[in-house]
mmCIF file of C-alpha atoms and ligand atoms in Angstrom:
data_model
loop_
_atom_site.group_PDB
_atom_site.id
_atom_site.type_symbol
_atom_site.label_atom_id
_atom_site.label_comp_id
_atom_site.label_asym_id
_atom_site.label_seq_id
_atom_site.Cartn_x
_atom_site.Cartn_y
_atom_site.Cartn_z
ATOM 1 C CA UNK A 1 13.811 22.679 5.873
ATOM 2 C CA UNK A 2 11.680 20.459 8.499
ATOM 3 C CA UNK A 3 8.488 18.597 7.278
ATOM 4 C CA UNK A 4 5.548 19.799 8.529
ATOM 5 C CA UNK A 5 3.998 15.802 8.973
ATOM 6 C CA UNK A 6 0.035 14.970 8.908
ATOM 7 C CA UNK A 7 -1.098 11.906 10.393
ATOM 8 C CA UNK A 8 -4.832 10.425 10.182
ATOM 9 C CA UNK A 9 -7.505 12.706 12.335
ATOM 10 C CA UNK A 10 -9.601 9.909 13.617
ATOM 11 C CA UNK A 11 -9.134 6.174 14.116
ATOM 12 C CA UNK A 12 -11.081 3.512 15.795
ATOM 13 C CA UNK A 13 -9.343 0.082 16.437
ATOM 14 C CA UNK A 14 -10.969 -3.444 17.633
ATOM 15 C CA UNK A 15 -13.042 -6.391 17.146
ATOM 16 C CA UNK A 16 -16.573 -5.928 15.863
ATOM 17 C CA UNK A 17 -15.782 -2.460 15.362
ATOM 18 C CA UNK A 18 -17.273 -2.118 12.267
ATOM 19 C CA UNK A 19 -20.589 -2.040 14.115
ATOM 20 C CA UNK A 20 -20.059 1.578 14.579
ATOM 21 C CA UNK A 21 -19.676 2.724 11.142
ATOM 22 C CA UNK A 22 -23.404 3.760 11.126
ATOM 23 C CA UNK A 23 -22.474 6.233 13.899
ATOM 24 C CA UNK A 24 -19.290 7.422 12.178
ATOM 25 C CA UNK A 25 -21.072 8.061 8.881
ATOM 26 C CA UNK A 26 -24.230 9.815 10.517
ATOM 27 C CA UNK A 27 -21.949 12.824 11.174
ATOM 28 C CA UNK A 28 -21.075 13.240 7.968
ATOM 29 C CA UNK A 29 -24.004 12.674 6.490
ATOM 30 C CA UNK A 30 -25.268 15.433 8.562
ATOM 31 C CA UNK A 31 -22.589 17.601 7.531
ATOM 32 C CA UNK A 32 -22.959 17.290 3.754
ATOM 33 C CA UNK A 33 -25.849 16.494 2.181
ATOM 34 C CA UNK A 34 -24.189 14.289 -0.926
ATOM 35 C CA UNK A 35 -24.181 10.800 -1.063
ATOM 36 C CA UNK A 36 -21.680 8.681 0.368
ATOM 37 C CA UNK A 37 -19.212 6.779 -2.016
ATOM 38 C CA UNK A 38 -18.069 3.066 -1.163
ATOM 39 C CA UNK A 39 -15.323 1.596 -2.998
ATOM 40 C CA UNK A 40 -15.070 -2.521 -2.706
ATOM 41 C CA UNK A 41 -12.466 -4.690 -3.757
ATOM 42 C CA UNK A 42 -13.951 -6.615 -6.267
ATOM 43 C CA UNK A 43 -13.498 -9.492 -3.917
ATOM 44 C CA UNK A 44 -16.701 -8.459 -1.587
ATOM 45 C CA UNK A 45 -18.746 -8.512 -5.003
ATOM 46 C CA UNK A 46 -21.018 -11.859 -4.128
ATOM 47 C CA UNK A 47 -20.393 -11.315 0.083
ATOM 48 C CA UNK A 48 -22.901 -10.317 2.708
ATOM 49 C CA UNK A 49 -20.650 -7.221 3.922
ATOM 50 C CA UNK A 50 -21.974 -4.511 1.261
ATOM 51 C CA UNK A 51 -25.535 -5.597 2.918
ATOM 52 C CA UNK A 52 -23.861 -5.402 6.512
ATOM 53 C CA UNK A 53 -23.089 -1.730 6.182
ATOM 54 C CA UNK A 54 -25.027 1.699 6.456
ATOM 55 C CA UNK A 55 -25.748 2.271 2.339
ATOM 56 C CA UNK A 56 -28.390 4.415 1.683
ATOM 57 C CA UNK A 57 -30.565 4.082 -1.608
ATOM 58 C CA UNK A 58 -29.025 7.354 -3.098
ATOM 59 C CA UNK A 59 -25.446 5.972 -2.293
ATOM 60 C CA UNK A 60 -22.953 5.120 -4.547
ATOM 61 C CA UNK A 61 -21.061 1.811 -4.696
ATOM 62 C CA UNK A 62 -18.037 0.681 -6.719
ATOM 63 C CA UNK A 63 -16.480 -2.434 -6.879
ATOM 64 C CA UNK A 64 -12.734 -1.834 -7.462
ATOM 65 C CA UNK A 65 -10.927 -4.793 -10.050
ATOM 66 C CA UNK A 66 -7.747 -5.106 -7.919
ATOM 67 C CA UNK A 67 -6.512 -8.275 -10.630
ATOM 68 C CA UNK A 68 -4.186 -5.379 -11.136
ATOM 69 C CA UNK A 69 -2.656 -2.796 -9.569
ATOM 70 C CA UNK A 70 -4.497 0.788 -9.377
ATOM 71 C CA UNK A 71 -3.421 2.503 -13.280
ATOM 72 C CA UNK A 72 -3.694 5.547 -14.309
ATOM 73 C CA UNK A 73 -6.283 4.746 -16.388
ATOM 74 C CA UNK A 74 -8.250 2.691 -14.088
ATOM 75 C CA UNK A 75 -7.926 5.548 -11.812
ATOM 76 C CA UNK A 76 -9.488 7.899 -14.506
ATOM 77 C CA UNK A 77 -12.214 5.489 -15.349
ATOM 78 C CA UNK A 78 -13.501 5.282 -11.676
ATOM 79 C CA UNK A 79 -13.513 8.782 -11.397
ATOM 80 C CA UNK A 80 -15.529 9.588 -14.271
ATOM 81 C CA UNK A 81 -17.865 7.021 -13.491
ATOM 82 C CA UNK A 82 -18.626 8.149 -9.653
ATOM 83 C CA UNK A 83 -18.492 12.133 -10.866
ATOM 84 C CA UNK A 84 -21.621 10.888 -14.009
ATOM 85 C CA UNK A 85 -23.397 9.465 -11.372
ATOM 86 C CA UNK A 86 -22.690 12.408 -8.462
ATOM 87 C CA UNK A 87 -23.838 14.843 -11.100
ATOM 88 C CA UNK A 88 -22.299 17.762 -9.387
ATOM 89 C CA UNK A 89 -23.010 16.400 -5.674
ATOM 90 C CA UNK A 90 -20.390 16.377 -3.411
ATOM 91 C CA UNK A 91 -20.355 13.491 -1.515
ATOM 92 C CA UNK A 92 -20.287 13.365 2.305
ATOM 93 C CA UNK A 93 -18.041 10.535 2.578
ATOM 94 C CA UNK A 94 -15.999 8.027 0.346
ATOM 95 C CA UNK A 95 -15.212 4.640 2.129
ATOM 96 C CA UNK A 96 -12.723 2.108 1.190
ATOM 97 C CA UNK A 97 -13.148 -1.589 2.367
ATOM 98 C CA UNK A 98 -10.220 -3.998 0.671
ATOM 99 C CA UNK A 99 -6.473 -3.201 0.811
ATOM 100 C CA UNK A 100 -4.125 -1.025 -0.890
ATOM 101 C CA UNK A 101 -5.027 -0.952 -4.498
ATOM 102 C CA UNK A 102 -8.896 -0.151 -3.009
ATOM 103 C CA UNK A 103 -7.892 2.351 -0.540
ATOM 104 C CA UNK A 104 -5.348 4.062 -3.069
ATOM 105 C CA UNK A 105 -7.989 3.697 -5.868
ATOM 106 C CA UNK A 106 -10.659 5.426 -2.995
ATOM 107 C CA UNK A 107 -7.989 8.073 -2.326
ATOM 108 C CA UNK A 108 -7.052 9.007 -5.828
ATOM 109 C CA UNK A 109 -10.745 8.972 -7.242
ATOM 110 C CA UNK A 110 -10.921 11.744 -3.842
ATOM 111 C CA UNK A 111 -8.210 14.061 -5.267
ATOM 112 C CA UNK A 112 -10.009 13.974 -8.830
ATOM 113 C CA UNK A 113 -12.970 14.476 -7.599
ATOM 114 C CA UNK A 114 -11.887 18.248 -6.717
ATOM 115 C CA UNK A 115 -8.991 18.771 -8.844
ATOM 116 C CA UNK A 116 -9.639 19.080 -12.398
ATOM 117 C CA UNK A 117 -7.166 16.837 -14.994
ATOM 118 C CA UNK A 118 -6.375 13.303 -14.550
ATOM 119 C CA UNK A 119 -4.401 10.771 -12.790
ATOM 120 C CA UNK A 120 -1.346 11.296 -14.163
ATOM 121 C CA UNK A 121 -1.287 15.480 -13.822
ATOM 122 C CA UNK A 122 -0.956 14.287 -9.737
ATOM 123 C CA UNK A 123 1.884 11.716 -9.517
ATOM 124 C CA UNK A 124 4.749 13.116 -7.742
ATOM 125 C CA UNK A 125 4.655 15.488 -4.736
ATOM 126 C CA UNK A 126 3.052 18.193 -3.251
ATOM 127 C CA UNK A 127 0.677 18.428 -6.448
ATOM 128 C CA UNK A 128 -2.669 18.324 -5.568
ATOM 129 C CA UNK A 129 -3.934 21.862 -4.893
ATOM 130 C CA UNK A 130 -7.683 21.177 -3.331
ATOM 131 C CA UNK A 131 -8.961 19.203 -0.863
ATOM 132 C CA UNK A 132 -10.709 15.925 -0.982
ATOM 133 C CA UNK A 133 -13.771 15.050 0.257
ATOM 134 C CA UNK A 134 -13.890 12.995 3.239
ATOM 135 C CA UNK A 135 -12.516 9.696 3.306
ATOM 136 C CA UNK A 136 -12.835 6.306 5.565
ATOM 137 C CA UNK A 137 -10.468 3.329 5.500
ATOM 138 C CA UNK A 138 -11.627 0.550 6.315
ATOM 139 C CA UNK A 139 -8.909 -2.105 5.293
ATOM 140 C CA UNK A 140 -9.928 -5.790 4.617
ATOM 141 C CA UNK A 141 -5.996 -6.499 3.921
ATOM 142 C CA UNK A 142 -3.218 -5.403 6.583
ATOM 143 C CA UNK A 143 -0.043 -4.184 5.544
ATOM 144 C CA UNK A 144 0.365 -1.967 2.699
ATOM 145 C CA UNK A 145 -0.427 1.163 5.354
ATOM 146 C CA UNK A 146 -2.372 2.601 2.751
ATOM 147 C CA UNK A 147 -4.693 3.647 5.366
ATOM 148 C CA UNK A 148 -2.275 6.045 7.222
ATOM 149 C CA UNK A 149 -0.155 6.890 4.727
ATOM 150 C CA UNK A 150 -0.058 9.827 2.632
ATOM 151 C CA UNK A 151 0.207 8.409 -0.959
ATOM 152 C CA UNK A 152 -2.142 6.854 -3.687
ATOM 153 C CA UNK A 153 0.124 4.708 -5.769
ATOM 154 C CA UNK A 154 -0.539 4.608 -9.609
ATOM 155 C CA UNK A 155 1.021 2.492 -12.587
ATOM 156 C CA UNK A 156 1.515 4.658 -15.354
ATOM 157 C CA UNK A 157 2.007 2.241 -18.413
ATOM 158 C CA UNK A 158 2.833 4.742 -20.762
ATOM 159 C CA UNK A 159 6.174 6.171 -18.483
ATOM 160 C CA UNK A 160 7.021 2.787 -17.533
ATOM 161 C CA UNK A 161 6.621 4.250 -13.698
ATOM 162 C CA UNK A 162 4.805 3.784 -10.706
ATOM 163 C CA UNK A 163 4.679 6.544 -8.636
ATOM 164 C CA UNK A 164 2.319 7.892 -6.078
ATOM 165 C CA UNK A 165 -0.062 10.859 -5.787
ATOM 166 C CA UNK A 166 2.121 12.213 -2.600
ATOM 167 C CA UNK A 167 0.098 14.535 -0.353
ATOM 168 C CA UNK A 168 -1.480 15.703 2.645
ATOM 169 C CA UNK A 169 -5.049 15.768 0.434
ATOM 170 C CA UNK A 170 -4.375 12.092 -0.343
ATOM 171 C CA UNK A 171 -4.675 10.801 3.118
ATOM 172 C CA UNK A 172 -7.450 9.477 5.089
ATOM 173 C CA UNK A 173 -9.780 11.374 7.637
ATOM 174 C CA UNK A 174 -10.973 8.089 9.190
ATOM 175 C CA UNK A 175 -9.318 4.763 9.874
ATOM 176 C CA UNK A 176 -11.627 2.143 11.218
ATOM 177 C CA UNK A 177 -9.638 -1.272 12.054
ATOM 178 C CA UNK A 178 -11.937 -4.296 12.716
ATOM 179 C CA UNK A 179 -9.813 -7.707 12.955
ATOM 180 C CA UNK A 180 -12.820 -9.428 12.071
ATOM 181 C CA UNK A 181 -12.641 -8.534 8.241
ATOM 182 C CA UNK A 182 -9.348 -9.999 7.873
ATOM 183 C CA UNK A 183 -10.155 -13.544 8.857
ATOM 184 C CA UNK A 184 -10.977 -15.080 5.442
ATOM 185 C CA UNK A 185 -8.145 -13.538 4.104
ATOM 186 C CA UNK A 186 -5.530 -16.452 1.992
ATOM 187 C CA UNK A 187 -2.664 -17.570 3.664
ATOM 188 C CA UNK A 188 -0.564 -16.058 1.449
ATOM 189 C CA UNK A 189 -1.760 -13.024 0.613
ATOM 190 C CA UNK A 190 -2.172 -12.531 4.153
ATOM 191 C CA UNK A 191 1.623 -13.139 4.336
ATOM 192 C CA UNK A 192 3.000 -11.087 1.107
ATOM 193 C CA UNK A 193 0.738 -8.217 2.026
ATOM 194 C CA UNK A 194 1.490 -8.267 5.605
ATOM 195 C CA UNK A 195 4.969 -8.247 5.367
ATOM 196 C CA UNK A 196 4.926 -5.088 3.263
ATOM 197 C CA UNK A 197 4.509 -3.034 6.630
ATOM 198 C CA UNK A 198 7.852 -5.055 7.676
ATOM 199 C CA UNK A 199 9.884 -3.669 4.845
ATOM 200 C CA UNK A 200 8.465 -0.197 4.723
ATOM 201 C CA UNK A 201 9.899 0.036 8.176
ATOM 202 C CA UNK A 202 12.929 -1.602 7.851
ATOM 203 C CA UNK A 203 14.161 -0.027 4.450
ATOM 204 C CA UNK A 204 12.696 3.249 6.854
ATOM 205 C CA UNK A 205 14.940 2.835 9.903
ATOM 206 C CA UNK A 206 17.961 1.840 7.351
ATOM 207 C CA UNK A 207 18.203 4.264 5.450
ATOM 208 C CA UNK A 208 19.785 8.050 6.095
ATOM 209 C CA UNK A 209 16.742 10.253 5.774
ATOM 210 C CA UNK A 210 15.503 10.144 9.260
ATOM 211 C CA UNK A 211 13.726 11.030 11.678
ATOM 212 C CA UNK A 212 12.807 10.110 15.606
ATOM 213 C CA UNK A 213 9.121 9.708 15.112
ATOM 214 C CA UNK A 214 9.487 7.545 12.150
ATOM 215 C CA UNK A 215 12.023 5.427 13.781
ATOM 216 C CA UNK A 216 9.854 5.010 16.994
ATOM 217 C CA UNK A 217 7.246 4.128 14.703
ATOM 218 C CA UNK A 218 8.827 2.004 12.351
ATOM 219 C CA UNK A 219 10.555 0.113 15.360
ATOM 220 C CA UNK A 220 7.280 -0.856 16.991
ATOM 221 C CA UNK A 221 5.827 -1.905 13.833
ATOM 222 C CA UNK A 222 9.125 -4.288 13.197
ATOM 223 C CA UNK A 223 8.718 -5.653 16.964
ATOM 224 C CA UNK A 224 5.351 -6.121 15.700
ATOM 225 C CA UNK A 225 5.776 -8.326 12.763
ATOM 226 C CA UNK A 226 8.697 -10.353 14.232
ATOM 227 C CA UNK A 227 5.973 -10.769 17.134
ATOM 228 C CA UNK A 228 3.305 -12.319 14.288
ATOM 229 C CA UNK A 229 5.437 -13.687 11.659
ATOM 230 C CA UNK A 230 8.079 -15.313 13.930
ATOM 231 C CA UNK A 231 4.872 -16.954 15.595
ATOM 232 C CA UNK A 232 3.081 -20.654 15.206
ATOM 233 C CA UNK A 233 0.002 -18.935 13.445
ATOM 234 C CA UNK A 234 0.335 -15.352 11.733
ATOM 235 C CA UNK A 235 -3.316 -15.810 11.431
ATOM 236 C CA UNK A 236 -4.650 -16.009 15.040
ATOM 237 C CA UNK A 237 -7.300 -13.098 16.816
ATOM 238 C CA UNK A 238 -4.127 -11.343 18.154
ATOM 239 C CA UNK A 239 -2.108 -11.694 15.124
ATOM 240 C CA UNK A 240 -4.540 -10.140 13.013
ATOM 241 C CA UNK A 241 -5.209 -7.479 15.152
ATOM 242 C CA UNK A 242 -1.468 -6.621 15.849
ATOM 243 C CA UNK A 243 -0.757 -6.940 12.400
ATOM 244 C CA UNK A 244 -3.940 -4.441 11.895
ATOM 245 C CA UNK A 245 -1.808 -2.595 14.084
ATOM 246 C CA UNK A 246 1.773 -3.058 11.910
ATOM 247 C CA UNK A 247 0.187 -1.315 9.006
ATOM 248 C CA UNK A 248 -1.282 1.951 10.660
ATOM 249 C CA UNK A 249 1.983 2.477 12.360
ATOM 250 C CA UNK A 250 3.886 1.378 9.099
ATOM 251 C CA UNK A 251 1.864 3.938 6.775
ATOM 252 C CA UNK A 252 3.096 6.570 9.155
ATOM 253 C CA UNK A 253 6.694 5.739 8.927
ATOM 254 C CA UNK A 254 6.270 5.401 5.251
ATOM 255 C CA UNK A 255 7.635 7.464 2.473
ATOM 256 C CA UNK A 256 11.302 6.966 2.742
ATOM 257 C CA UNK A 257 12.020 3.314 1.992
ATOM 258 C CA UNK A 258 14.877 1.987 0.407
ATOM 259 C CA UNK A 259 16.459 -0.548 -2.102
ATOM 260 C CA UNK A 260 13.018 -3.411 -1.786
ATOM 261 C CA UNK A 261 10.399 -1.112 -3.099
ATOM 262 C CA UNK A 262 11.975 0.268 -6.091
ATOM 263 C CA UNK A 263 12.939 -3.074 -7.108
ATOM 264 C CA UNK A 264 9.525 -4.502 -6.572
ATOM 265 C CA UNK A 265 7.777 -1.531 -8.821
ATOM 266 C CA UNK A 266 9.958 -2.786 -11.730
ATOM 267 C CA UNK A 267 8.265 -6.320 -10.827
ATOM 268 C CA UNK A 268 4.861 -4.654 -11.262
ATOM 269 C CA UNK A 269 5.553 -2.739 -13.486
ATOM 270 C CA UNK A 270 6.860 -5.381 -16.503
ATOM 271 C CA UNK A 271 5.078 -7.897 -14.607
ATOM 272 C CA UNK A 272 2.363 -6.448 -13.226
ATOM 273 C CA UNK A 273 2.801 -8.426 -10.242
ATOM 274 C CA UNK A 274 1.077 -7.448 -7.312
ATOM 275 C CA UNK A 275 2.996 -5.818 -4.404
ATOM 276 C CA UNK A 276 3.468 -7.752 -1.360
ATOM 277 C CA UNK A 277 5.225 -10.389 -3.410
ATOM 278 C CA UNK A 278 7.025 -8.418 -5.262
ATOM 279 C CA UNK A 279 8.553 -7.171 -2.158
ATOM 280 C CA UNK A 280 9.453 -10.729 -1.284
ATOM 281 C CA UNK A 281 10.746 -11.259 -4.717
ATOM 282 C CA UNK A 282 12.638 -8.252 -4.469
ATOM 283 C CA UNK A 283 13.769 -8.627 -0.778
ATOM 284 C CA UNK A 284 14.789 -12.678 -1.846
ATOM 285 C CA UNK A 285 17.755 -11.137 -3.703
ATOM 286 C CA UNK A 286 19.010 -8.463 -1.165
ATOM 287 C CA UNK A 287 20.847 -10.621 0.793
ATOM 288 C CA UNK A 288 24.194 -8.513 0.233
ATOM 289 C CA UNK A 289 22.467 -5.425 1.077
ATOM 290 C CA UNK A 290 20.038 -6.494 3.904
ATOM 291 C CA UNK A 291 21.788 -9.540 5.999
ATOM 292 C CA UNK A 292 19.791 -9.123 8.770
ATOM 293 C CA UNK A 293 16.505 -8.710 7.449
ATOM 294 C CA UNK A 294 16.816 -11.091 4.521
ATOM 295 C CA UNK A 295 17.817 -13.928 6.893
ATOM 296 C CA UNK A 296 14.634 -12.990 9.471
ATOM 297 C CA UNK A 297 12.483 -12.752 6.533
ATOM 298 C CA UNK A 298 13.341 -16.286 5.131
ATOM 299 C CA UNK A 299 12.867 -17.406 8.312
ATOM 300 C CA UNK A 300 9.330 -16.298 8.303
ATOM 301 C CA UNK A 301 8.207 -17.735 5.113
ATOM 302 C CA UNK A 302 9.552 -20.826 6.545
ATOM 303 C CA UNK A 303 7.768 -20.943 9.960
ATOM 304 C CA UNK A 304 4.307 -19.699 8.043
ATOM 305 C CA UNK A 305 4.744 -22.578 4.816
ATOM 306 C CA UNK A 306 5.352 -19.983 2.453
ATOM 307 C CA UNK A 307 6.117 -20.236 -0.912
ATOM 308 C CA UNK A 308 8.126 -17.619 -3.122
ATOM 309 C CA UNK A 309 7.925 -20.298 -6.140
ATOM 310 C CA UNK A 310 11.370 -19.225 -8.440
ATOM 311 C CA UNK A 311 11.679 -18.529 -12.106
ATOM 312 C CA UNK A 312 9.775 -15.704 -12.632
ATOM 313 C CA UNK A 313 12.244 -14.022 -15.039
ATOM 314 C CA UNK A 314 13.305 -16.965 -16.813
ATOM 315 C CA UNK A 315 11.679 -16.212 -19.928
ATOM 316 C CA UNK A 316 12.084 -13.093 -20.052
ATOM 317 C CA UNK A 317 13.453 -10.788 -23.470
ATOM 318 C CA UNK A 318 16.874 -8.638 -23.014
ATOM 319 C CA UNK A 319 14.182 -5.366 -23.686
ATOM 320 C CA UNK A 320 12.062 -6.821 -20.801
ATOM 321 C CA UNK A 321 15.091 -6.835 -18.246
ATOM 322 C CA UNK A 322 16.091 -3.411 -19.725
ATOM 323 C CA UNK A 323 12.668 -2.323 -18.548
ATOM 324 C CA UNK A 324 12.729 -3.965 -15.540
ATOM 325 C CA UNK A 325 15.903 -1.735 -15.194
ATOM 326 C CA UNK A 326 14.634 1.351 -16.054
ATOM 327 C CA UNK A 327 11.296 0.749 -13.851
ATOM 328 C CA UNK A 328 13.684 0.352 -11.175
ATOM 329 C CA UNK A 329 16.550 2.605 -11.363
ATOM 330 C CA UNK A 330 14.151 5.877 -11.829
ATOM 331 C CA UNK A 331 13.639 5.600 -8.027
ATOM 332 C CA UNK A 332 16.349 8.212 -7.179
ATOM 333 C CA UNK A 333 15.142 8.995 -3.233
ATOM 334 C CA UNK A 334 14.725 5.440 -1.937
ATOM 335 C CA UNK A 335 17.994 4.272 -3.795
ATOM 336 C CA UNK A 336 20.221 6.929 -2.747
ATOM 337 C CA UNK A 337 18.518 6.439 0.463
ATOM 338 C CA UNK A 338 19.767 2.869 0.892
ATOM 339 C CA UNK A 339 23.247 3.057 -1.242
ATOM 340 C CA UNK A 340 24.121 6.925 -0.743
ATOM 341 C CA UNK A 341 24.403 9.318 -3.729
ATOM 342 C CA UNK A 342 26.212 7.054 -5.921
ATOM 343 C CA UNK A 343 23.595 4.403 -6.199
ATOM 344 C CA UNK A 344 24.208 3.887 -10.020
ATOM 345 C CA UNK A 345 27.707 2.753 -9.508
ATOM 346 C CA UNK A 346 26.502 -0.019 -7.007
ATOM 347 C CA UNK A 347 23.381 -0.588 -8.579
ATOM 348 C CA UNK A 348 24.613 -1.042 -12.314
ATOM 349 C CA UNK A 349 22.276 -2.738 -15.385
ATOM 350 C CA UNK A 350 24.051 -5.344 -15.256
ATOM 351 C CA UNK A 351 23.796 -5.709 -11.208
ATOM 352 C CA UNK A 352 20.411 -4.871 -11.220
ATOM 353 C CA UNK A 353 19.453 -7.446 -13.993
ATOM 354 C CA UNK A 354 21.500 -10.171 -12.100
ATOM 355 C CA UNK A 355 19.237 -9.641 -9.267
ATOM 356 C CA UNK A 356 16.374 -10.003 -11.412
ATOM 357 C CA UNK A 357 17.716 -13.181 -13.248
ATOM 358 C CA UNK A 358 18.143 -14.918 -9.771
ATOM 359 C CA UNK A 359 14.564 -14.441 -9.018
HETATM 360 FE FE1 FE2 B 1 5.106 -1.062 0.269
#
């Protein structure tokens, strides 16, 4: 069977893009006569950019708590909230500005918003049967690739999994990439985040379900962050627009990573730990199974003064690390992706919680 792959319809890349937003959003506000609903990371709360953009009085605006990862419930919560106040409306657009728990939250809400149920009825693939309304990315963050990729990734506490809302319906209409909105971005986050779009692609281009276009893509992306992270500054104008860059070409190539991200949703999972760093924590202990990378990646931190402080797990209860296991181990696809069918013999409990231990 071959894959019949979407990719984003419309993007618009550059500096001081964002000034064109208004012109974006007039066409859809033309074509649907709803209101428009912007999500914010809950960072932009007490910032000029809400008053920078194109809301309209009858708009609706939601600041998205990213503390924590998108849930389930949070997910549901949102929803119900924007559909009280949309009373029926559909709207003509729903923007995200942040990074990937905004833009997943954004694209989730979307799916809801036109399929009946809740979060959970919609983790796995190929389940949403209706389409979204139309959706902007604008991402404040670089590197998860939520913006071009096709999932909305949800913790659901009560499984012990997270696991992504995988389809076509799930993905953006419009990507708008302004460097500018990165600047005041932390040093580190702008590192753990960033670096995501490095591991999607190299767990991608790894593993043994393959294909050309996502190994173009993830290739360029990797040149890309070796380019910005190998650097003096990962923060300069061109770094932050070539990392800008990383993550829409690393969304593309997403979807068939290997043994880093399962590991890391155990981290966030028990941990609730964002992430970017738990891909670093997870990646720290891969040496054996990622030479290469691990040794580039450690070479990173060190040229950008980053910290992966160690410890983590020391406290931690024998049913904690059994659950760390289990929130692991559940990621059949990506494992066998890595390790081949017989993942479980290689990646045993009491491997798995080793790894963990060393963190
Ligand atoms: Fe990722």
């Amino acid at each position: 069977m071959f894959r019949n792959a979407k990719n984003v319809g419309y993007y618009m890349i550059g500096k001081g893009s964002l000034a064109q937003l208004d012109e974006i959003l007039a066409k859809r506000r033309e074509a649907v006569k709803g209101p428009a609903v912007f999500f914010f990371d809950h960072f932009f709360t007490n910032s000029d950019l809400p008053k920078r953009l194109p809301i309209k009085a009858e708009d609706i605006t939601v600041f998205v708590d990213t503390t924590d990862e998108p849930t389930t419930q949070s997910v549901d919560t949102y929803t119900a909230q924007v559909k009280a106040i949309l009373a029926g409306k559909s709207p003509c657009a729903m923007l995200a500005f942040g990074g990937g728990s905004t833009m997943d939250t954004c694209k989730c809400v979307g799916n809801l918003l036109t399929n009946a149920g809740c979060a959970a009825d919609y983790q796995g693939w190929e389940l949403v049967k209706h389409p979204a309304p139309y959706k902007i990315a604008v991402p404040t963050l670089s590197g998860t690739g939520s913006e071009t990729s096709r999932t909305g990734i949800v913790c659901n506490e009560e499984k012990n999994i997270k696991l992504g809302m995988n389809s076509d319906f799930t993905m953006f209409d419009q990507v708008l990439l302004d460097p500018d909105l990165t600047k005041t971005v932390p040093r580190n986050q702008f590192f753990y985040t960033g670096i995501d779009t490095y591991m999607h692609c190299f767990e991608s281009i790894t593993g043994s379900y393959r294909n050309s276009v996502v190994d173009a893509l993830s290739e360029k992306a990797i040149d890309l962050c070796k380019r910005i992270f190998l650097s003096s500054d990962m923060m300069s104008d061109e770094n932050r627009e070539l990392l800008m860059i990383a993550s829409f070409l690393g969304g593309m190539a997403a979807g068939f990573v290997g043994t880093v991200h399962p590991i890391s949703a155990g981290l966030s999972m028990v941990l609730h730990m964002h992430h970017g760093l738990a891909n670093c924590y997870a990646l720290s202990v891969q040496e054996d199974i990622y030479p290469n990378e691990y040794r580039d990646f450690m070479t990173m931190m060190e040229r950008q003064k980053i910290d992966l402080p160690s410890g983590i797990c020391a406290h931690l209860t024998p049913a904690q690390f059994d659950q760390l296991y289990d929130a692991s181990i559940v990621h059949e696809k990506p494992l066998s992706n890595r390790l081949g069918e017989n993942y479980r013999e290689i990646f045993t409990r009491e491997n798995v919680i080793g790894r963990f231990k060393r963190m």
